[in-house]
Coordinates of C-alpha atoms in Angstrom, one line a residue:
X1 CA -40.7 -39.5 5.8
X2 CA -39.7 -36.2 7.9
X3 CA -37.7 -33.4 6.1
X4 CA -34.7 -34.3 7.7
X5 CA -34.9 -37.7 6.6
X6 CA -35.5 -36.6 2.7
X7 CA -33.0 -34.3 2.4
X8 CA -30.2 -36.9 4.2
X9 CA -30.9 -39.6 2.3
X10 CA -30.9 -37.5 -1.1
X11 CA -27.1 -36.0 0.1
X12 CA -26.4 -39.4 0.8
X13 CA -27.0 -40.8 -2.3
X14 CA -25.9 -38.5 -4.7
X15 CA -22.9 -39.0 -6.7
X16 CA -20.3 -36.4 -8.6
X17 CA -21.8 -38.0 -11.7
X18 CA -25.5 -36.6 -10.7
X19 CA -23.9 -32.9 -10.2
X20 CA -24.6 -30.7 -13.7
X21 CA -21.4 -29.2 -15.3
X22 CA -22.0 -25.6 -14.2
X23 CA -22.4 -26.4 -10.4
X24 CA -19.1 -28.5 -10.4
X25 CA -17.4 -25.2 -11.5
X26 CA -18.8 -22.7 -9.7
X27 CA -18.0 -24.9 -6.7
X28 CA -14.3 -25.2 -7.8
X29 CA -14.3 -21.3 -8.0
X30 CA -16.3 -21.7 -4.3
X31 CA -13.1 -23.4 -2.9
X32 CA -10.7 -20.8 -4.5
X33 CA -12.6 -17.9 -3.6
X34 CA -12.9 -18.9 -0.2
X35 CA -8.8 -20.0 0.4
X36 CA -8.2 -16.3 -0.7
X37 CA -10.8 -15.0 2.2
X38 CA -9.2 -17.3 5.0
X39 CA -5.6 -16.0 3.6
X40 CA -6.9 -12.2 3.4
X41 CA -8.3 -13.1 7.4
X42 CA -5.2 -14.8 8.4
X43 CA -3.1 -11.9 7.3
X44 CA -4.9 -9.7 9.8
X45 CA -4.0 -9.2 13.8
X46 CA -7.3 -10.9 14.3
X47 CA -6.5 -13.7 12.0
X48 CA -3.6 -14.2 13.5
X49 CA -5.0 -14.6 17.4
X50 CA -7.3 -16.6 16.2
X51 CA -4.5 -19.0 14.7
X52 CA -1.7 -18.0 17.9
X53 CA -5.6 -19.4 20.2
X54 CA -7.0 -22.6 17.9
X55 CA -3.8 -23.3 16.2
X56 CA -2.8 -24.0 12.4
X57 CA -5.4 -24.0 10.4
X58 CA -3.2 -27.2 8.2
X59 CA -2.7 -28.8 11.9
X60 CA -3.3 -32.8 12.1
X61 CA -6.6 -32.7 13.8
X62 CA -9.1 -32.0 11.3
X63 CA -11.8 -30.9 14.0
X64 CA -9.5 -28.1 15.1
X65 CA -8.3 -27.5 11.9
X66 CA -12.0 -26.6 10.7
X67 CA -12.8 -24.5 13.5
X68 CA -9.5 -21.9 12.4
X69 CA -10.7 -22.1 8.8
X70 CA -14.1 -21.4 9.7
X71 CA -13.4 -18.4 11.5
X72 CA -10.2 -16.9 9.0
X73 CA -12.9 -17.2 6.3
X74 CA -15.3 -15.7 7.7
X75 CA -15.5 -12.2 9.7
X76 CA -14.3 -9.7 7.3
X77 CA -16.9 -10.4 5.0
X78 CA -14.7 -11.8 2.1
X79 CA -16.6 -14.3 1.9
X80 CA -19.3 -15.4 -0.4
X81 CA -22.8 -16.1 -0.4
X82 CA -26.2 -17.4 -1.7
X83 CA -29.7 -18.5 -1.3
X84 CA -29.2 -18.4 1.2
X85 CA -26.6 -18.3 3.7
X86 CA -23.2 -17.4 3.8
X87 CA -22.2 -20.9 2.8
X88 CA -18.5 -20.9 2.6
X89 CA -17.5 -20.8 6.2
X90 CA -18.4 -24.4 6.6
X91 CA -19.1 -25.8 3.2
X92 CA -15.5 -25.0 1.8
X93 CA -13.9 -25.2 5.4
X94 CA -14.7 -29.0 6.6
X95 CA -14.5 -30.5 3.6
X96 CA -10.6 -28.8 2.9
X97 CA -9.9 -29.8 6.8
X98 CA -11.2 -33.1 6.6
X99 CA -9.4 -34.2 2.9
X100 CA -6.6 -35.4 4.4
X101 CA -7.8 -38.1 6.9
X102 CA -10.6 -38.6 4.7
X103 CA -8.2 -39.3 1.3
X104 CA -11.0 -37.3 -0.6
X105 CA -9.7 -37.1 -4.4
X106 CA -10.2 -33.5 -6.9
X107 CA -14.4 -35.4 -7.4
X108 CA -15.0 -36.3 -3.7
X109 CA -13.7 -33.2 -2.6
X110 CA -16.3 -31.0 -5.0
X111 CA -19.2 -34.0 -4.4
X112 CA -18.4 -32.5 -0.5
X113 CA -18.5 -28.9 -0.9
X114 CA -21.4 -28.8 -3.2
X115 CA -23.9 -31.5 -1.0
X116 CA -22.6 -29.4 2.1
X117 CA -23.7 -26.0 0.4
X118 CA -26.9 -27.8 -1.2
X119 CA -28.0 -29.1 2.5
X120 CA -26.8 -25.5 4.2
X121 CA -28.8 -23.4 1.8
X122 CA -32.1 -25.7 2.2
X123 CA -32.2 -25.0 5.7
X124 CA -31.2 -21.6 6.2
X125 CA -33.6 -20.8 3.5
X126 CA -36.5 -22.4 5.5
X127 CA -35.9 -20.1 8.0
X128 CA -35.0 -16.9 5.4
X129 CA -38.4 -15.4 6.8
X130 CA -37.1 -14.9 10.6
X131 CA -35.0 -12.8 12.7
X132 CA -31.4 -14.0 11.4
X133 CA -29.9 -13.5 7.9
X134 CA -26.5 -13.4 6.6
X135 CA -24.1 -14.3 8.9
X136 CA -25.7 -13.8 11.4
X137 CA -28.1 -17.1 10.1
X138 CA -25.2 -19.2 12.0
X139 CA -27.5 -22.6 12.8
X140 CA -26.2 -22.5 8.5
X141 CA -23.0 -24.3 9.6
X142 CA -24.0 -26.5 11.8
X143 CA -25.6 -27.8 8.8
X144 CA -22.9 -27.5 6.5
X145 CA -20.7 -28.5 9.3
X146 CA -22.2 -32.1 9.2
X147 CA -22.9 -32.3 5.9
X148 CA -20.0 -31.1 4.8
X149 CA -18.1 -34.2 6.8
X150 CA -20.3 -36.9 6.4
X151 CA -20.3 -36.5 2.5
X152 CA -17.0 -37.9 2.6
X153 CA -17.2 -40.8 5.2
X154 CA -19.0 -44.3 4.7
X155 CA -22.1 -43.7 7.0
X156 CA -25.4 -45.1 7.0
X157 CA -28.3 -42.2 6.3
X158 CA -29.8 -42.6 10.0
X159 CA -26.0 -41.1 10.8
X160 CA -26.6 -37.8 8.9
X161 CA -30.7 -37.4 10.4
X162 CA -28.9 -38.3 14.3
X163 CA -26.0 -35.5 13.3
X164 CA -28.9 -33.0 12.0
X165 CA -31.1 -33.7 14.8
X166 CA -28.5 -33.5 17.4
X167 CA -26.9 -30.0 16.1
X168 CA -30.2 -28.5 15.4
X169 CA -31.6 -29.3 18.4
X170 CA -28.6 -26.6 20.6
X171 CA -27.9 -23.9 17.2
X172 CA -26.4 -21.1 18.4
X173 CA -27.9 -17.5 17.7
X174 CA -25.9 -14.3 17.5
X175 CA -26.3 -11.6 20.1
X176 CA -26.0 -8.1 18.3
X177 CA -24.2 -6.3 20.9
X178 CA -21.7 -9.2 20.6
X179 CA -21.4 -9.7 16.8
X180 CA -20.9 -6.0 16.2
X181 CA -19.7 -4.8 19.8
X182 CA -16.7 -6.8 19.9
X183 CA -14.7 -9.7 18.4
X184 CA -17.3 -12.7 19.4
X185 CA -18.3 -12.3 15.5
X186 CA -14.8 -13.9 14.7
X187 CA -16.6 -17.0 16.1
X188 CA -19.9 -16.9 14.4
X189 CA -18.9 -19.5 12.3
X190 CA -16.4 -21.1 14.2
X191 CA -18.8 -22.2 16.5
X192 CA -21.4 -23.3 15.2
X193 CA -19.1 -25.5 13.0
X194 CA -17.8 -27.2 16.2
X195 CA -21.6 -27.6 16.7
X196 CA -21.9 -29.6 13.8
X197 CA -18.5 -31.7 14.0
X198 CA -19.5 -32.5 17.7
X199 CA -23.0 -33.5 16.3
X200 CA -21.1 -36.3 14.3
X201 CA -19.6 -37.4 16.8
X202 CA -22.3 -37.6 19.3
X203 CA -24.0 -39.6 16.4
X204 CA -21.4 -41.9 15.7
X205 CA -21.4 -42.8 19.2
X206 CA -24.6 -43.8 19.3
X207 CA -26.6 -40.5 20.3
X208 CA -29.7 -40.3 18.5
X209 CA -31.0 -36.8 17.0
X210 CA -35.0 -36.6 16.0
X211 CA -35.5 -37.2 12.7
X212 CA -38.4 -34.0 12.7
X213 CA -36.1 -31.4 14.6
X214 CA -36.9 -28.8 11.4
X215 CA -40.9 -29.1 11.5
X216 CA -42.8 -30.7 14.8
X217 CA -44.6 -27.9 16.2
X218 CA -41.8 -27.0 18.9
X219 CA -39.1 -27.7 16.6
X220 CA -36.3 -25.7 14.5
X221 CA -38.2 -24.0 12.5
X222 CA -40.6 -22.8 15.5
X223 CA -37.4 -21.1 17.3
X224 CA -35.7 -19.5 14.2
X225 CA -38.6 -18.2 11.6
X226 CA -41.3 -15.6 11.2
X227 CA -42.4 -17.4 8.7
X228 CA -41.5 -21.2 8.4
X229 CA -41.2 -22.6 5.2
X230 CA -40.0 -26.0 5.4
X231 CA -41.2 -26.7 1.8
X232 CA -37.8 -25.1 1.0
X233 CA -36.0 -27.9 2.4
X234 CA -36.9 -30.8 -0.3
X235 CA -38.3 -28.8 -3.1
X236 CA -36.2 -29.5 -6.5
X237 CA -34.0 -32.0 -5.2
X238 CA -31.3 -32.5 -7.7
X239 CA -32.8 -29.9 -10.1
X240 CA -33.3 -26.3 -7.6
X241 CA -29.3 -26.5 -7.0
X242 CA -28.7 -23.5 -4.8
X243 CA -24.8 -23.7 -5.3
X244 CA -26.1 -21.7 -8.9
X245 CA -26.9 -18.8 -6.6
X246 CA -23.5 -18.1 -4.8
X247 CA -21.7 -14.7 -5.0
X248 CA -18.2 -14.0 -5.1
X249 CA -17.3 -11.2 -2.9
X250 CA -14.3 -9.4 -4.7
X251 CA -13.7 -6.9 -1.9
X252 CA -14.3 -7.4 2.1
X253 CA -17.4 -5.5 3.6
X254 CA -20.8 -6.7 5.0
X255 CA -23.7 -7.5 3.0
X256 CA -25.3 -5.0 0.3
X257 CA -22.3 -2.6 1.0
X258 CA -21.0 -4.1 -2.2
X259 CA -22.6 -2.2 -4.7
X260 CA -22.4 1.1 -3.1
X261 CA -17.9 0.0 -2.9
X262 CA -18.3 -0.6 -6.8
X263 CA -19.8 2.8 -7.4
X264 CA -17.2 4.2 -5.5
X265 CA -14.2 2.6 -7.1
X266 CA -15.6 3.8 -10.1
X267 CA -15.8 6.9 -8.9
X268 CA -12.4 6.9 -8.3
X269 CA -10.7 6.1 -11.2
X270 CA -12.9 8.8 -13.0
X271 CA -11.9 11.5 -10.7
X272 CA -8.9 10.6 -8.4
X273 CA -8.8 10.5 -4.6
X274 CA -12.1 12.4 -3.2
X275 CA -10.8 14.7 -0.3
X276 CA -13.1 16.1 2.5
X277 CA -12.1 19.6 2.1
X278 CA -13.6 19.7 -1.2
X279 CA -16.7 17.8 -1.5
X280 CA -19.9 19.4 -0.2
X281 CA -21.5 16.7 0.9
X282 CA -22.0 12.3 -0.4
X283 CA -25.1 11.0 -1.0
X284 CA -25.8 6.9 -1.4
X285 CA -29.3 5.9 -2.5
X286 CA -29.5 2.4 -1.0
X287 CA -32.2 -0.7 -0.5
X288 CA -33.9 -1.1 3.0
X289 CA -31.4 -4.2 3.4
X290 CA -28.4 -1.9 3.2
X291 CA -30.0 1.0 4.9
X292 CA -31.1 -1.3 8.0
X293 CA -27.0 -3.1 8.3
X294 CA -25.8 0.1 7.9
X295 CA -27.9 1.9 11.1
X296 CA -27.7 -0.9 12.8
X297 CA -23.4 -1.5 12.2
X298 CA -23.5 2.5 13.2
X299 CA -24.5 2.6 16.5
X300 CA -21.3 0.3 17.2
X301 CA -18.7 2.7 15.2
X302 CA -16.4 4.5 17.5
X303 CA -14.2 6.3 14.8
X304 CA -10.6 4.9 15.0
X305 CA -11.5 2.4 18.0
X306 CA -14.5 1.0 15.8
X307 CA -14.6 -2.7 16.2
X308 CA -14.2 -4.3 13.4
X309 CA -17.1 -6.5 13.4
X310 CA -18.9 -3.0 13.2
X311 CA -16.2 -1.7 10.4
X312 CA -17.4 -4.1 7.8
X313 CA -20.9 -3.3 8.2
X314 CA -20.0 1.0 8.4
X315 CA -21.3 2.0 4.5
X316 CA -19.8 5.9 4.9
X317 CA -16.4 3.9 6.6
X318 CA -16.4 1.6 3.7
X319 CA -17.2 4.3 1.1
X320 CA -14.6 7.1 2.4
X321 CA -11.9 4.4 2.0
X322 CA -12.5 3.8 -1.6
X323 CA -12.9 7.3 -2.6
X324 CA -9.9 8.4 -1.1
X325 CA -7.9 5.3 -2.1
X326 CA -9.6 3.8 -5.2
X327 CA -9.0 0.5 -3.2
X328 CA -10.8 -1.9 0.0
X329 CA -7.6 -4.0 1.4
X330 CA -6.8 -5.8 4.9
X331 CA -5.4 -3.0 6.1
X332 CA -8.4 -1.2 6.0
X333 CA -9.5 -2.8 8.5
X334 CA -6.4 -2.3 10.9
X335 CA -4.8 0.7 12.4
X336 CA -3.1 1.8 9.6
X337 CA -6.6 2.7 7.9
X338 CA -8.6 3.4 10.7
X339 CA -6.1 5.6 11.8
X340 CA -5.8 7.8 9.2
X341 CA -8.9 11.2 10.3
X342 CA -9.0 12.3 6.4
X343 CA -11.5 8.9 6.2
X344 CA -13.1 10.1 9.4
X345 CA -13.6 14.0 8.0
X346 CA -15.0 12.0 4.3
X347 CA -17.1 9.6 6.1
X348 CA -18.5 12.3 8.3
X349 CA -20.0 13.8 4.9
X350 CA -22.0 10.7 3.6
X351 CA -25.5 10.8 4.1
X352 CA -27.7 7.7 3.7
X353 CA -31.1 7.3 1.5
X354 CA -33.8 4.8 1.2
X355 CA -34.5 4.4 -2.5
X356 CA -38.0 2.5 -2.6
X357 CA -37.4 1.4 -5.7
X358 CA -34.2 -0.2 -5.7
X359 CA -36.0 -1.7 -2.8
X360 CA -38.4 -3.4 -5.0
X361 CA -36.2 -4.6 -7.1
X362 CA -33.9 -6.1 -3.9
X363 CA -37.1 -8.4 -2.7
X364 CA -38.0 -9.1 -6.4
X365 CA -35.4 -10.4 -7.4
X366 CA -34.1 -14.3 -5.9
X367 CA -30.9 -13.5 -3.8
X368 CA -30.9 -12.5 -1.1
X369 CA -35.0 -13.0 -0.3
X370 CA -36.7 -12.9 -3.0
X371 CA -37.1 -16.3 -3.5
X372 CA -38.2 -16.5 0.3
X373 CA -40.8 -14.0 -0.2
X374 CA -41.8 -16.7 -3.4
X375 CA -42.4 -19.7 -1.5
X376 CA -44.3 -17.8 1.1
X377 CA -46.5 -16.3 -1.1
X378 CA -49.2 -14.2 0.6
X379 CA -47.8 -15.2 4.3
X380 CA -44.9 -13.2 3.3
X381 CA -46.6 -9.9 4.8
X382 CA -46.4 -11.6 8.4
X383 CA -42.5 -11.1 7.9
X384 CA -42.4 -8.1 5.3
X385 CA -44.3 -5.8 8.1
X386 CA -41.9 -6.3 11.1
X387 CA -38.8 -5.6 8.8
X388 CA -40.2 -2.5 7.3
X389 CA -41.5 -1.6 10.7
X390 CA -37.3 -1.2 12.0
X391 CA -37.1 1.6 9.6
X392 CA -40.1 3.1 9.4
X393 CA -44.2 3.4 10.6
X394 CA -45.7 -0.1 11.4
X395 CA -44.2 -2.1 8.4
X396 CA -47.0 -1.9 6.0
X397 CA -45.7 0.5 3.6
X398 CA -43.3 -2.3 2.7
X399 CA -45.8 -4.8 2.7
X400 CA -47.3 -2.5 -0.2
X401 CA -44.2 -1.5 -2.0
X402 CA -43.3 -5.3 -2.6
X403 CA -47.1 -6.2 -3.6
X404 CA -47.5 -9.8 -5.3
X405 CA -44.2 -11.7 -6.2
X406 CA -43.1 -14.0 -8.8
X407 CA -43.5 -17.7 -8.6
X408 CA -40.4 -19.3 -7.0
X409 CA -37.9 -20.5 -9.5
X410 CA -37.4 -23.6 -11.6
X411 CA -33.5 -24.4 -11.5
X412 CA -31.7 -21.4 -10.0
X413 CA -30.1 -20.6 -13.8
X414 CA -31.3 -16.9 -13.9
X415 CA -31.3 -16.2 -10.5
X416 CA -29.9 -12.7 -9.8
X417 CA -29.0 -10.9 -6.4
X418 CA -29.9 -7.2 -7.3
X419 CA -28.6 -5.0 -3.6
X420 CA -28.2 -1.9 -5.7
X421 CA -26.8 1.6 -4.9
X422 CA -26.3 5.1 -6.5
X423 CA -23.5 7.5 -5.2
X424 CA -23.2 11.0 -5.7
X425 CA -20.2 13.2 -4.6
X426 CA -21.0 17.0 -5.1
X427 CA -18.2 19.4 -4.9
X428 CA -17.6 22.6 -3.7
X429 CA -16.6 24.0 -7.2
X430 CA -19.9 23.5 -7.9
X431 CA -19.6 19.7 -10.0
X432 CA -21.6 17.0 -8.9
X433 CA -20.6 13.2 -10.3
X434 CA -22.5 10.0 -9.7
X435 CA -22.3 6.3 -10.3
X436 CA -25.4 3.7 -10.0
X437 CA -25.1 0.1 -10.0
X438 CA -27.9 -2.7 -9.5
X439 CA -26.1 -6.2 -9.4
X440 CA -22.6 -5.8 -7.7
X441 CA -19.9 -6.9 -9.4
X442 CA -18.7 -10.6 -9.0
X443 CA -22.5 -11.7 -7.5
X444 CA -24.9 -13.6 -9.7
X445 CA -26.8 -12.2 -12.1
X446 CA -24.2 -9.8 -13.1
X447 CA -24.1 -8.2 -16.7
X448 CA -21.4 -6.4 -19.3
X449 CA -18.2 -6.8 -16.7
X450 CA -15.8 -9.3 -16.2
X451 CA -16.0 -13.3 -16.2
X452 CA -16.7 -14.7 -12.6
X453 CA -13.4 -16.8 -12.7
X454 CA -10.8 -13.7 -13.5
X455 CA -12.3 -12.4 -10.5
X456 CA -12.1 -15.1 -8.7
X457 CA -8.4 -15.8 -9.7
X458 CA -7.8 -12.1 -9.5
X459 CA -9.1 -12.4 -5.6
X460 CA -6.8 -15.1 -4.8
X461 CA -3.6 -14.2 -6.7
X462 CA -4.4 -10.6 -4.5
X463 CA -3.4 -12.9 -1.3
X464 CA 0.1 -13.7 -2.2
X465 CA -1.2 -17.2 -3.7
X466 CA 0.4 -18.6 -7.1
X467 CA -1.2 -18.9 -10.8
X468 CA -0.4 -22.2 -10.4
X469 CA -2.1 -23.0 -7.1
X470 CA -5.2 -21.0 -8.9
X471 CA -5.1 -23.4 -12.2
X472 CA -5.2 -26.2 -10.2
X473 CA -7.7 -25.3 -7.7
X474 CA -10.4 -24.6 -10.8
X475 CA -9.2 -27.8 -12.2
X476 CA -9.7 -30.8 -9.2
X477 CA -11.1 -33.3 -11.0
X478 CA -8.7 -35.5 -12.0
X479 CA -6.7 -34.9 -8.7
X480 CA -6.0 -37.9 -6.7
X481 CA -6.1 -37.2 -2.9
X482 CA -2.5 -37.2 -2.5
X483 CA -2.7 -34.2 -4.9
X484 CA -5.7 -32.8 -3.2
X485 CA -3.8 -32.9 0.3
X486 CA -0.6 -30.8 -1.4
X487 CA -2.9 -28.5 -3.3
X488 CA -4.8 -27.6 -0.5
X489 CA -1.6 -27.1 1.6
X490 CA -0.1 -24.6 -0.9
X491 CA -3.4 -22.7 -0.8
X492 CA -3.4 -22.1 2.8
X493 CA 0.4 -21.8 2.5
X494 CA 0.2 -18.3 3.9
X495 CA -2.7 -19.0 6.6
X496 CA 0.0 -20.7 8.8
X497 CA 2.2 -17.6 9.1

């Protein structure tokens, strides 16, 4: 039996009944968390091209419908991830576009989401050890894309390895200059999700798809790794649930700017608004992850006519913002923040440090590659060495600095996703204040702050949605799909504006 054909006929089979208490609830807080990212997207001119282009995001055809939900989701980084992927943007996205048509009820919509997110995160974290990660991994919704579709129609399993063969076999792959150079990164999920839906299709028509697209020698995992590891695909079916690993994102901004945002809210409410004109100079101590995002996102920033596929990714940007404001909103990311030179003059004062040990603890710990680094044991220096090499040397320094791992994890219960940061503004007056923080607040494995769903809850009720749309969201079981069909309609409500 190939890969594909394992993991299709395990989605296939399973049933809400086999899904453990915790996942079912962190998935219902999935599907809130995400409604409040495609509402925060939506609200923005971008959003709303997007939806003026593609159409409602409630409109009748549920293909379309995915591809707008996909994208309003997805490209100011509201939205949240795992091991691995950025899940969400398909995995929460098809299964609320296709709940009408397919009469899914408050169980068959969850069963959806979290097989979608369970299929997503196998095979994006085969291919962990490669040249694409975060959301710039997109082959992650063509998978989630067809998983997160066929989960809720009658299909026989050779459907879902045809679906997975066909979209794997033409994934798209990100071109930098175009994800951070422009607005093409409002598609990166978008696209790919039509991938996926058109995959079905093609299936259901009679196209065929080989069944061992992810590990014949020419196959997937040949194109998109460093380092294959297509053990990751089947291992702990039905016990490794990777749905325990997601993050909610409680402010926009690209991955492991999060911590460094925390540090300076913080930083704010302990000493108000941080102007330029008195601060001698910012300093954020940051992982390589961060530090390699954030060089990369720079060479696209432009001041006030940044892009902002580029703005999300800008840490000093990101960082100004919240120390003058004490806040990271929508239009932060629009001409009435980018417009505004006191950020520019602050930003223009941050410097950037590699911190080797909060590097350590980034690839020793499970999210964001840790847990790659733990199935690929001692073939993880093939990848460790080229991604060291982008910041410094020839890589091996990194190599050394990680040294032997832990073995990879049992269940997912204790997994944590440590992107750490320290920032420290010094004054002119002489007074120097700093904040450090490991695990940022709202991802996994965070400690001593506040429970996962009042953040959640907060995030969406921060959109404009209702505490009663929020109940009910975090509550879908008993739902029938009449109920699921309204309730997802008064989440989106302000999508379609």
């Amino acid at each position: 039996m190939t890969l594909t054909e394992e993991l299709a006929e395990w989605a296939h089979a399973l049933r809400f009944e086999d899904i453990p208490r915790d996942v079912v609830e962190i998935a219902g807080l999935q599907l809130l968390s995400q409604c409040a990212a495609m509402r925060t997207g939506a609200a923005h001119p971008l959003g709303r091209r997007l939806v003026a282009g593609f159409g409602q995001p409630t409109q009748p055809d549920p293909r379309r419908a995915a591809f707008v939900l996909a994208g309003l989701g997805s490209w100011l980084h509201f939205d949240d991830t795992a091991f691995a992927g950025h899940l969400s943007n398909s995995t929460v996205a098809v299964p609320m576009a296709y709940a009408r048509s397919q009469k899914l009820d408050g169980r068959a919509l969850l069963t959806s989401v979290i097989v979608a997110n369970e299929c997503a995160a196998r095979i994006t974290a085969s291919a962990t050890l490669g040249p694409f990660r975060g959301q710039s991994a997109t082959f992650a919704h063509v998978v989630g894309a067809v998983a997160g579709r066929l989960a809720g129609e009658d299909v026989p399993v050779r459907r879902w390895v045809d679906a997975l063969g066909l979209g794997l076999g033409l994934p798209p792959r990100t071109v930098p200059i175009g994800f951070l150079g422009g607005d093409a990164k409002v598609f990166s999920a978008s696209t790919p999700v039509a991938v996926g839906l058109d995959a079905c299709d093609a299936a259901a028509a009679g196209f065929t798809g080989s069944a061992e697209i992810l590990e014949h020698p020419e196959g997937f995992l040949s194109r998109f790794s460093t380092v294959p590891l297509p053990e990751a695909v089947t291992l702990g079916l039905g016990r490794r649930w990777h749905t325990r690993t997601m993050s909610f994102k409680v402010h926009p901004g690209g991955p492991g700017m999060d911590a460094a945002i925390d540090c300076g809210l913080e930083l704010h409410r302990a000493v108000g608004p941080v102007r330029a004109a008195d601060v001698a100079g910012i300093t954020v101590d940051i992982s390589l992850y961060t530090a390699i995002v954030n060089a990369q996102a720079g060479a696209y920033v432009r001041g006030p006519q940044s892009p902002v596929s580029a703005l999300v990714f800008a840490l000093p940007y990101l960082l100004a913002t919240v120390l003058l404001t004490g806040d990271l909103t929508i239009e932060d990311f629009s001409a009435a923040g980018t417009g505004r030179p006191e950020r520019w003059r602050l930003a223009e004062l941050v410097r950037v440090r590699l911190d080797d040990e909060m590097t350590y603890d980034l690839f020793h710990s499970e999210v964001p590659f840790g847990e790659a680094l733990r199935l690929a044991g001692p073939r993880a220096a093939e990848w460790l060495r080229p991604f060291g090499a982008r910041w410094k040397g020839d890589g091996q320094w990194l190599v050394d600095l990680v040294g032997e791992v832990e073995p990879p994890s049992e269940d997912f219960r204790s997994a944590r996703k440590v992107t750490g940061a320290r920032v420290t503004v010094g004054f002119r007056d002489g007074r120097s204040v700093s904040r450090e923080v490991d695990v940022p607040v709202g991802a996994v494995g965070a400690t001593g702050g506040r429970p996962v769903a009042d953040l959640v809850r907060e995030k969406f009720l921060g959109t404009g949605g209702s505490a009663a749309t929020a109940d009910a969201m975090t509550a879908l079981e008993p739902a029938s799909a009449a109920e699921v069909a309204a309730l997802l309609e008064d989440a989106l409500d302000r999508t379609a504006g």
